[in-house]
PDB file of C-alpha atoms in Angstrom:
ATOM      1  CA  MET A 125     -36.957 -21.761   6.502  1.00  0.00           C
ATOM      2  CA  THR A 126     -35.629 -22.758   9.945  1.00  0.00           C
ATOM      3  CA  ASP A 127     -32.484 -21.385  11.527  1.00  0.00           C
ATOM      4  CA  ALA A 128     -29.409 -23.590  11.381  1.00  0.00           C
ATOM      5  CA  PRO A 129     -28.829 -25.437  14.671  1.00  0.00           C
ATOM      6  CA  VAL A 130     -26.114 -24.110  16.934  1.00  0.00           C
ATOM      7  CA  LEU A 131     -23.309 -26.659  17.051  1.00  0.00           C
ATOM      8  CA  LYS A 132     -21.611 -27.802  20.256  1.00  0.00           C
ATOM      9  CA  HIS A 133     -18.337 -26.062  19.497  1.00  0.00           C
ATOM     10  CA  GLN A 134     -20.201 -22.806  18.796  1.00  0.00           C
ATOM     11  CA  ASN A 135     -21.916 -22.944  22.187  1.00  0.00           C
ATOM     12  CA  ILE A 136     -18.579 -23.597  23.886  1.00  0.00           C
ATOM     13  CA  ALA A 137     -16.951 -20.737  21.979  1.00  0.00           C
ATOM     14  CA  ARG A 138     -19.730 -18.367  23.052  1.00  0.00           C
ATOM     15  CA  THR A 139     -19.369 -19.409  26.694  1.00  0.00           C
ATOM     16  CA  LEU A 140     -15.616 -18.875  26.679  1.00  0.00           C
ATOM     17  CA  ALA A 141     -15.965 -15.620  24.723  1.00  0.00           C
ATOM     18  CA  GLY A 142     -18.355 -14.347  27.387  1.00  0.00           C
ATOM     19  CA  GLU A 143     -15.857 -15.177  30.120  1.00  0.00           C
ATOM     20  CA  ILE A 144     -13.076 -13.409  28.219  1.00  0.00           C
ATOM     21  CA  ARG A 145     -15.107 -10.253  27.576  1.00  0.00           C
ATOM     22  CA  ALA A 146     -16.317 -10.210  31.191  1.00  0.00           C
ATOM     23  CA  GLY A 147     -12.712 -10.197  32.368  1.00  0.00           C
ATOM     24  CA  ARG A 148     -12.786 -13.607  34.029  1.00  0.00           C
ATOM     25  CA  LEU A 149     -10.019 -14.639  31.644  1.00  0.00           C
ATOM     26  CA  LYS A 150      -7.503 -11.793  31.472  1.00  0.00           C
ATOM     27  CA  ARG A 151      -5.339 -10.717  28.544  1.00  0.00           C
ATOM     28  CA  GLY A 152      -2.195 -12.862  28.425  1.00  0.00           C
ATOM     29  CA  SER A 153      -3.641 -15.615  30.598  1.00  0.00           C
ATOM     30  CA  ARG A 154      -3.437 -19.210  29.394  1.00  0.00           C
ATOM     31  CA  LEU A 155      -6.675 -21.067  28.787  1.00  0.00           C
ATOM     32  CA  PRO A 156      -7.090 -24.490  30.402  1.00  0.00           C
ATOM     33  CA  GLY A 157      -5.731 -27.292  28.232  1.00  0.00           C
ATOM     34  CA  GLU A 158      -7.815 -29.282  25.772  1.00  0.00           C
ATOM     35  CA  HIS A 159      -8.207 -32.195  28.216  1.00  0.00           C
ATOM     36  CA  ALA A 160      -9.504 -29.881  30.959  1.00  0.00           C
ATOM     37  CA  LEU A 161     -11.899 -28.073  28.620  1.00  0.00           C
ATOM     38  CA  ALA A 162     -13.143 -31.352  27.167  1.00  0.00           C
ATOM     39  CA  ALA A 163     -13.884 -32.589  30.686  1.00  0.00           C
ATOM     40  CA  ARG A 164     -15.579 -29.327  31.662  1.00  0.00           C
ATOM     41  CA  PHE A 165     -17.946 -29.319  28.684  1.00  0.00           C
ATOM     42  CA  SER A 166     -18.249 -33.127  28.360  1.00  0.00           C
ATOM     43  CA  VAL A 167     -17.187 -33.141  24.715  1.00  0.00           C
ATOM     44  CA  SER A 168     -14.335 -34.494  22.629  1.00  0.00           C
ATOM     45  CA  ARG A 169     -11.002 -32.758  22.157  1.00  0.00           C
ATOM     46  CA  ASN A 170     -11.869 -32.252  18.472  1.00  0.00           C
ATOM     47  CA  THR A 171     -14.921 -30.232  19.530  1.00  0.00           C
ATOM     48  CA  ILE A 172     -12.736 -28.145  21.831  1.00  0.00           C
ATOM     49  CA  ARG A 173     -10.271 -27.529  18.996  1.00  0.00           C
ATOM     50  CA  SER A 174     -13.132 -26.275  16.807  1.00  0.00           C
ATOM     51  CA  ALA A 175     -14.269 -23.959  19.606  1.00  0.00           C
ATOM     52  CA  LEU A 176     -10.748 -22.591  20.022  1.00  0.00           C
ATOM     53  CA  THR A 177     -10.547 -22.007  16.280  1.00  0.00           C
ATOM     54  CA  GLU A 178     -13.732 -19.913  16.514  1.00  0.00           C
ATOM     55  CA  LEU A 179     -12.242 -17.834  19.345  1.00  0.00           C
ATOM     56  CA  SER A 180      -9.059 -17.341  17.349  1.00  0.00           C
ATOM     57  CA  ARG A 181     -11.026 -16.152  14.322  1.00  0.00           C
ATOM     58  CA  GLU A 182     -12.790 -13.619  16.552  1.00  0.00           C
ATOM     59  CA  GLY A 183      -9.420 -12.288  17.694  1.00  0.00           C
ATOM     60  CA  LEU A 184     -10.012 -13.280  21.314  1.00  0.00           C
ATOM     61  CA  ILE A 185      -7.201 -15.824  21.672  1.00  0.00           C
ATOM     62  CA  SER A 186      -3.969 -16.897  20.043  1.00  0.00           C
ATOM     63  CA  THR A 187      -2.981 -20.570  19.965  1.00  0.00           C
ATOM     64  CA  HIS A 188       0.668 -21.646  19.912  1.00  0.00           C
ATOM     65  CA  SER A 189       1.639 -25.231  19.153  1.00  0.00           C
ATOM     66  CA  GLY A 190       3.023 -26.982  22.225  1.00  0.00           C
ATOM     67  CA  LYS A 191       2.267 -24.007  24.482  1.00  0.00           C
ATOM     68  CA  GLY A 192      -1.493 -23.652  24.480  1.00  0.00           C
ATOM     69  CA  SER A 193      -4.022 -20.877  23.897  1.00  0.00           C
ATOM     70  CA  PHE A 194      -3.662 -17.393  25.360  1.00  0.00           C
ATOM     71  CA  VAL A 195      -6.157 -14.527  25.693  1.00  0.00           C
ATOM     72  CA  THR A 196      -5.411 -11.628  23.331  1.00  0.00           C
ATOM     73  CA  PHE A 197      -8.568  -9.562  23.972  1.00  0.00           C
ATOM     74  CA  ASP A 198      -7.539  -6.492  25.967  1.00  0.00           C
ATOM     75  CA  GLY A 199     -10.965  -5.655  27.357  1.00  0.00           C
ATOM     76  CA  ARG A 200     -10.378  -1.915  27.264  1.00  0.00           C
ATOM     77  CA  LEU A 201     -13.342   0.403  26.888  1.00  0.00           C
ATOM     78  CA  LEU A 202     -13.349   2.940  24.069  1.00  0.00           C
ATOM     79  CA  ASP A 203     -14.850   6.426  24.215  1.00  0.00           C
ATOM     80  CA  ASP A 204     -15.974   7.351  20.714  1.00  0.00           C
ATOM     81  CA  GLY A 205     -16.775  10.950  21.570  1.00  0.00           C
ATOM     82  CA  LEU A 206     -13.772  12.103  19.526  1.00  0.00           C
ATOM     83  CA  GLY A 207     -14.162   9.423  16.864  1.00  0.00           C
ATOM     84  CA  TRP A 208     -13.144   5.775  16.718  1.00  0.00           C
ATOM     85  CA  ALA A 209      -9.686   6.468  15.268  1.00  0.00           C
ATOM     86  CA  ARG A 210      -8.820   8.769  18.190  1.00  0.00           C
ATOM     87  CA  ALA A 211     -10.383   6.391  20.720  1.00  0.00           C
ATOM     88  CA  LEU A 212      -8.386   3.451  19.419  1.00  0.00           C
ATOM     89  CA  ALA A 213      -5.199   5.500  19.174  1.00  0.00           C
ATOM     90  CA  ASP A 214      -5.588   6.589  22.799  1.00  0.00           C
ATOM     91  CA  GLN A 215      -5.503   2.895  23.703  1.00  0.00           C
ATOM     92  CA  GLY A 216      -2.327   2.352  21.707  1.00  0.00           C
ATOM     93  CA  VAL A 217      -4.119   0.660  18.793  1.00  0.00           C
ATOM     94  CA  ALA A 218      -2.931   1.884  15.387  1.00  0.00           C
ATOM     95  CA  THR A 219      -5.521   1.820  12.609  1.00  0.00           C
ATOM     96  CA  GLU A 220      -5.856   2.740   8.966  1.00  0.00           C
ATOM     97  CA  THR A 221      -9.061   3.888   7.284  1.00  0.00           C
ATOM     98  CA  ARG A 222     -10.110   3.130   3.725  1.00  0.00           C
ATOM     99  CA  LEU A 223     -12.762   5.412   2.242  1.00  0.00           C
ATOM    100  CA  LEU A 224     -15.322   3.443   0.257  1.00  0.00           C
ATOM    101  CA  ARG A 225     -17.768   6.197  -0.606  1.00  0.00           C
ATOM    102  CA  LEU A 226     -18.005   9.983  -0.351  1.00  0.00           C
ATOM    103  CA  GLU A 227     -20.856  11.504  -2.330  1.00  0.00           C
ATOM    104  CA  ARG A 228     -24.084  13.446  -2.050  1.00  0.00           C
ATOM    105  CA  VAL A 229     -27.202  11.277  -1.824  1.00  0.00           C
ATOM    106  CA  ASP A 230     -30.935  11.838  -1.584  1.00  0.00           C
ATOM    107  CA  ASP A 231     -32.625   9.681   1.066  1.00  0.00           C
ATOM    108  CA  PRO A 232     -36.256  10.704   1.738  1.00  0.00           C
ATOM    109  CA  GLY A 233     -36.801   7.626   3.928  1.00  0.00           C
ATOM    110  CA  LEU A 234     -33.995   8.560   6.311  1.00  0.00           C
ATOM    111  CA  ALA A 235     -35.124  12.192   6.368  1.00  0.00           C
ATOM    112  CA  GLU A 236     -38.626  11.085   7.332  1.00  0.00           C
ATOM    113  CA  ARG A 237     -37.349   8.795  10.106  1.00  0.00           C
ATOM    114  CA  LEU A 238     -35.238  11.621  11.524  1.00  0.00           C
ATOM    115  CA  GLY A 239     -37.950  14.269  11.128  1.00  0.00           C
ATOM    116  CA  LEU A 240     -35.885  16.401   8.747  1.00  0.00           C
ATOM    117  CA  GLU A 241     -37.204  18.648   5.993  1.00  0.00           C
ATOM    118  CA  SER A 242     -34.223  18.138   3.711  1.00  0.00           C
ATOM    119  CA  SER A 243     -33.495  14.685   2.312  1.00  0.00           C
ATOM    120  CA  SER A 244     -30.030  15.700   1.088  1.00  0.00           C
ATOM    121  CA  PHE A 245     -27.111  13.987   2.833  1.00  0.00           C
ATOM    122  CA  PHE A 246     -23.503  13.134   2.239  1.00  0.00           C
ATOM    123  CA  ALA A 247     -22.729   9.414   2.329  1.00  0.00           C
ATOM    124  CA  VAL A 248     -19.399   8.630   3.997  1.00  0.00           C
ATOM    125  CA  ASP A 249     -18.641   4.893   4.084  1.00  0.00           C
ATOM    126  CA  ARG A 250     -15.371   3.652   5.591  1.00  0.00           C
ATOM    127  CA  VAL A 251     -13.593   0.442   6.555  1.00  0.00           C
ATOM    128  CA  ARG A 252     -11.207   0.667   9.497  1.00  0.00           C
ATOM    129  CA  THR A 253      -8.374  -1.873   9.806  1.00  0.00           C
ATOM    130  CA  LEU A 254      -5.649  -2.524  12.322  1.00  0.00           C
ATOM    131  CA  THR A 255      -2.268  -1.559  10.903  1.00  0.00           C
ATOM    132  CA  ASP A 256      -0.989  -4.720   9.192  1.00  0.00           C
ATOM    133  CA  GLY A 257      -4.027  -6.497  10.599  1.00  0.00           C
ATOM    134  CA  PRO A 258      -7.690  -7.351   9.951  1.00  0.00           C
ATOM    135  CA  ALA A 259     -10.605  -4.977   9.436  1.00  0.00           C
ATOM    136  CA  VAL A 260     -12.353  -4.108  12.693  1.00  0.00           C
ATOM    137  CA  SER A 261     -15.225  -1.889  11.556  1.00  0.00           C
ATOM    138  CA  LEU A 262     -17.410  -0.906   8.624  1.00  0.00           C
ATOM    139  CA  GLU A 263     -19.096   2.468   9.133  1.00  0.00           C
ATOM    140  CA  ARG A 264     -21.789   3.963   6.902  1.00  0.00           C
ATOM    141  CA  SER A 265     -22.366   7.586   7.896  1.00  0.00           C
ATOM    142  CA  ARG A 266     -24.938  10.065   6.613  1.00  0.00           C
ATOM    143  CA  ILE A 267     -24.271  13.701   7.435  1.00  0.00           C
ATOM    144  CA  PRO A 268     -26.305  16.807   6.527  1.00  0.00           C
ATOM    145  CA  GLY A 269     -25.587  18.712   3.339  1.00  0.00           C
ATOM    146  CA  VAL A 270     -25.055  22.048   5.063  1.00  0.00           C
ATOM    147  CA  ASP A 271     -23.116  25.145   4.017  1.00  0.00           C
ATOM    148  CA  GLY A 272     -19.414  24.557   4.411  1.00  0.00           C
ATOM    149  CA  LEU A 273     -19.705  20.932   3.307  1.00  0.00           C
ATOM    150  CA  LEU A 274     -21.102  21.449  -0.170  1.00  0.00           C
ATOM    151  CA  ASP A 275     -17.734  20.779  -1.788  1.00  0.00           C
ATOM    152  CA  LEU A 276     -16.965  17.801   0.437  1.00  0.00           C
ATOM    153  CA  PRO A 277     -16.776  15.152  -2.332  1.00  0.00           C
ATOM    154  CA  ALA A 278     -14.222  17.283  -4.171  1.00  0.00           C
ATOM    155  CA  ARG A 279     -11.950  18.185  -1.232  1.00  0.00           C
ATOM    156  CA  GLY A 280     -12.408  15.129   0.979  1.00  0.00           C
ATOM    157  CA  LEU A 281     -12.321  14.770   4.756  1.00  0.00           C
ATOM    158  CA  ILE A 282     -10.036  16.940   6.861  1.00  0.00           C
ATOM    159  CA  GLU A 283      -6.978  14.791   7.612  1.00  0.00           C
ATOM    160  CA  GLY A 284      -9.148  11.775   6.843  1.00  0.00           C
ATOM    161  CA  SER A 285     -11.311  12.444   9.922  1.00  0.00           C
ATOM    162  CA  LEU A 286     -15.086  12.769   9.720  1.00  0.00           C
ATOM    163  CA  THR A 287     -15.221  14.078  13.304  1.00  0.00           C
ATOM    164  CA  ALA A 288     -12.780  16.888  12.450  1.00  0.00           C
ATOM    165  CA  THR A 289     -14.663  17.659   9.244  1.00  0.00           C
ATOM    166  CA  LEU A 290     -17.964  18.035  11.098  1.00  0.00           C
ATOM    167  CA  ALA A 291     -16.328  20.156  13.797  1.00  0.00           C
ATOM    168  CA  SER A 292     -14.967  22.517  11.129  1.00  0.00           C
ATOM    169  CA  VAL A 293     -18.543  23.616  10.331  1.00  0.00           C
ATOM    170  CA  GLY A 294     -19.679  23.742  13.952  1.00  0.00           C
ATOM    171  CA  LEU A 295     -21.339  20.330  14.128  1.00  0.00           C
ATOM    172  CA  TYR A 296     -20.562  18.926  17.584  1.00  0.00           C
ATOM    173  CA  ALA A 297     -22.535  16.037  19.065  1.00  0.00           C
ATOM    174  CA  ASP A 298     -24.377  17.136  22.211  1.00  0.00           C
ATOM    175  CA  HIS A 299     -26.863  14.292  22.597  1.00  0.00           C
ATOM    176  CA  GLY A 300     -28.324  11.371  20.707  1.00  0.00           C
ATOM    177  CA  ASP A 301     -29.388   7.762  20.701  1.00  0.00           C
ATOM    178  CA  GLU A 302     -27.656   4.502  19.882  1.00  0.00           C
ATOM    179  CA  TRP A 303     -29.056   1.052  19.251  1.00  0.00           C
ATOM    180  CA  VAL A 304     -26.912  -2.088  19.461  1.00  0.00           C
ATOM    181  CA  SER A 305     -27.472  -5.668  18.343  1.00  0.00           C
ATOM    182  CA  ALA A 306     -25.296  -8.489  17.052  1.00  0.00           C
ATOM    183  CA  GLY A 307     -25.447 -10.922  14.195  1.00  0.00           C
ATOM    184  CA  PRO A 308     -23.551 -12.807  11.500  1.00  0.00           C
ATOM    185  CA  LEU A 309     -21.963 -10.901   8.633  1.00  0.00           C
ATOM    186  CA  GLU A 310     -23.797 -11.062   5.341  1.00  0.00           C
ATOM    187  CA  THR A 311     -21.763 -11.854   2.237  1.00  0.00           C
ATOM    188  CA  ALA A 312     -21.526  -8.289   0.887  1.00  0.00           C
ATOM    189  CA  ASP A 313     -20.463  -6.842   4.256  1.00  0.00           C
ATOM    190  CA  ALA A 314     -17.967  -9.664   4.787  1.00  0.00           C
ATOM    191  CA  GLU A 315     -16.382  -8.889   1.417  1.00  0.00           C
ATOM    192  CA  GLU A 316     -16.011  -5.207   2.333  1.00  0.00           C
ATOM    193  CA  LEU A 317     -14.361  -6.195   5.620  1.00  0.00           C
ATOM    194  CA  GLY A 318     -12.254  -9.007   4.215  1.00  0.00           C
ATOM    195  CA  ARG A 319     -13.802 -11.343   6.778  1.00  0.00           C
ATOM    196  CA  ARG A 320     -15.714 -14.616   6.521  1.00  0.00           C
ATOM    197  CA  PRO A 321     -19.491 -14.530   5.940  1.00  0.00           C
ATOM    198  CA  GLY A 322     -21.225 -15.640   9.121  1.00  0.00           C
ATOM    199  CA  GLU A 323     -18.683 -14.109  11.543  1.00  0.00           C
ATOM    200  CA  TRP A 324     -20.499 -12.360  14.378  1.00  0.00           C
ATOM    201  CA  PHE A 325     -20.153  -8.585  14.576  1.00  0.00           C
ATOM    202  CA  LEU A 326     -21.796  -5.925  16.680  1.00  0.00           C
ATOM    203  CA  ARG A 327     -24.325  -3.847  14.745  1.00  0.00           C
ATOM    204  CA  THR A 328     -24.932  -0.298  15.895  1.00  0.00           C
ATOM    205  CA  ARG A 329     -27.085   2.586  14.722  1.00  0.00           C
ATOM    206  CA  ARG A 330     -26.300   5.975  16.198  1.00  0.00           C
ATOM    207  CA  VAL A 331     -27.965   9.349  15.708  1.00  0.00           C
ATOM    208  CA  SER A 332     -26.315  12.442  17.182  1.00  0.00           C
ATOM    209  CA  TRP A 333     -27.579  16.024  17.381  1.00  0.00           C
ATOM    210  CA  THR A 334     -26.163  19.429  18.272  1.00  0.00           C
ATOM    211  CA  ALA A 335     -27.363  21.278  21.375  1.00  0.00           C
ATOM    212  CA  ALA A 336     -29.633  23.280  19.044  1.00  0.00           C
ATOM    213  CA  GLY A 337     -31.224  20.104  17.684  1.00  0.00           C
ATOM    214  CA  ASP A 338     -29.495  19.976  14.308  1.00  0.00           C
ATOM    215  CA  LEU A 339     -28.387  16.643  12.905  1.00  0.00           C
ATOM    216  CA  VAL A 340     -24.696  15.864  13.271  1.00  0.00           C
ATOM    217  CA  GLU A 341     -24.539  12.288  12.005  1.00  0.00           C
ATOM    218  CA  HIS A 342     -26.543   9.149  11.384  1.00  0.00           C
ATOM    219  CA  VAL A 343     -24.184   6.173  11.275  1.00  0.00           C
ATOM    220  CA  GLU A 344     -24.706   2.439  10.981  1.00  0.00           C
ATOM    221  CA  SER A 345     -21.649   0.413  11.952  1.00  0.00           C
ATOM    222  CA  LEU A 346     -20.429  -3.151  12.024  1.00  0.00           C
ATOM    223  CA  LEU A 347     -17.870  -3.549  14.829  1.00  0.00           C
ATOM    224  CA  ASP A 348     -15.540  -6.420  15.623  1.00  0.00           C
ATOM    225  CA  PRO A 349     -16.534  -7.523  19.154  1.00  0.00           C
ATOM    226  CA  ALA A 350     -12.896  -8.377  19.847  1.00  0.00           C
ATOM    227  CA  ARG A 351     -12.126  -4.640  19.721  1.00  0.00           C
ATOM    228  CA  PHE A 352     -15.384  -2.940  20.681  1.00  0.00           C
ATOM    229  CA  GLN A 353     -17.767  -3.479  23.562  1.00  0.00           C
ATOM    230  CA  LEU A 354     -20.861  -1.772  24.975  1.00  0.00           C
ATOM    231  CA  HIS A 355     -20.743  -0.099  28.383  1.00  0.00           C
ATOM    232  CA  LEU A 356     -23.955   1.270  29.905  1.00  0.00           C
ATOM    233  CA  ARG A 357     -24.421   3.226  33.133  1.00  0.00           C
ATOM    234  CA  PHE A 358     -27.762   3.470  34.888  1.00  0.00           C
ATOM    235  CA  GLY A 359     -29.221   4.635  38.166  1.00  0.00           C
ATOM    236  CA  ALA A 360     -28.451   7.688  40.267  1.00  0.00           C
ATOM    237  CA  SER A 361     -24.832   8.751  40.543  1.00  0.00           C
ATOM    238  CA  SER A 362     -23.262   8.494  43.993  1.00  0.00           C
TER     239      SER A 362
END
């Protein structure tokens, strides 16, 4: 089965999205008009309208009749060291979290991949939404079934925070690894997020460990690229 061809408006949307995320088009700035964009990309105005619709669906722009399209992506980096809710709140973004699953599970495959003797984990699956807005992340966490967490399904997370719950039993992330890719949402994930199947989301897998080498969390996330971005540093510090 061959991949579906990328349509003209999708290519244009990706180009403009890249310019927005790179900061070439700042938050609040007005995009060039349809005539100018049509001339730039050598396409019809209908194709441009379809591209703008894609950008709007991704939360990157807002289009107002008679006024044009304006960048809504804020481009701010988020530090998830204290958890996504805290990171977003520090940027003035209010969110709400809906718990989908909190139960003990047995996952020998994950234990083998992580080099753990015990295959007992707690599954903590959550959808995070903007207050009165769309879902921006789907997070599926697996945390160790250690003393102090054995009654977790019965008592729930501390103040709804997984980070605080882990900290309460001395599990602080000291180091780890994270892998990032991107792709279209599958139907089941789109339903959980209340988004359209095929929308592009960041996909991350993160494993964090304590300084002593104990597992803190294994989490697979789907992140709205309009709200999350990857920032890497490399090379010697100055």
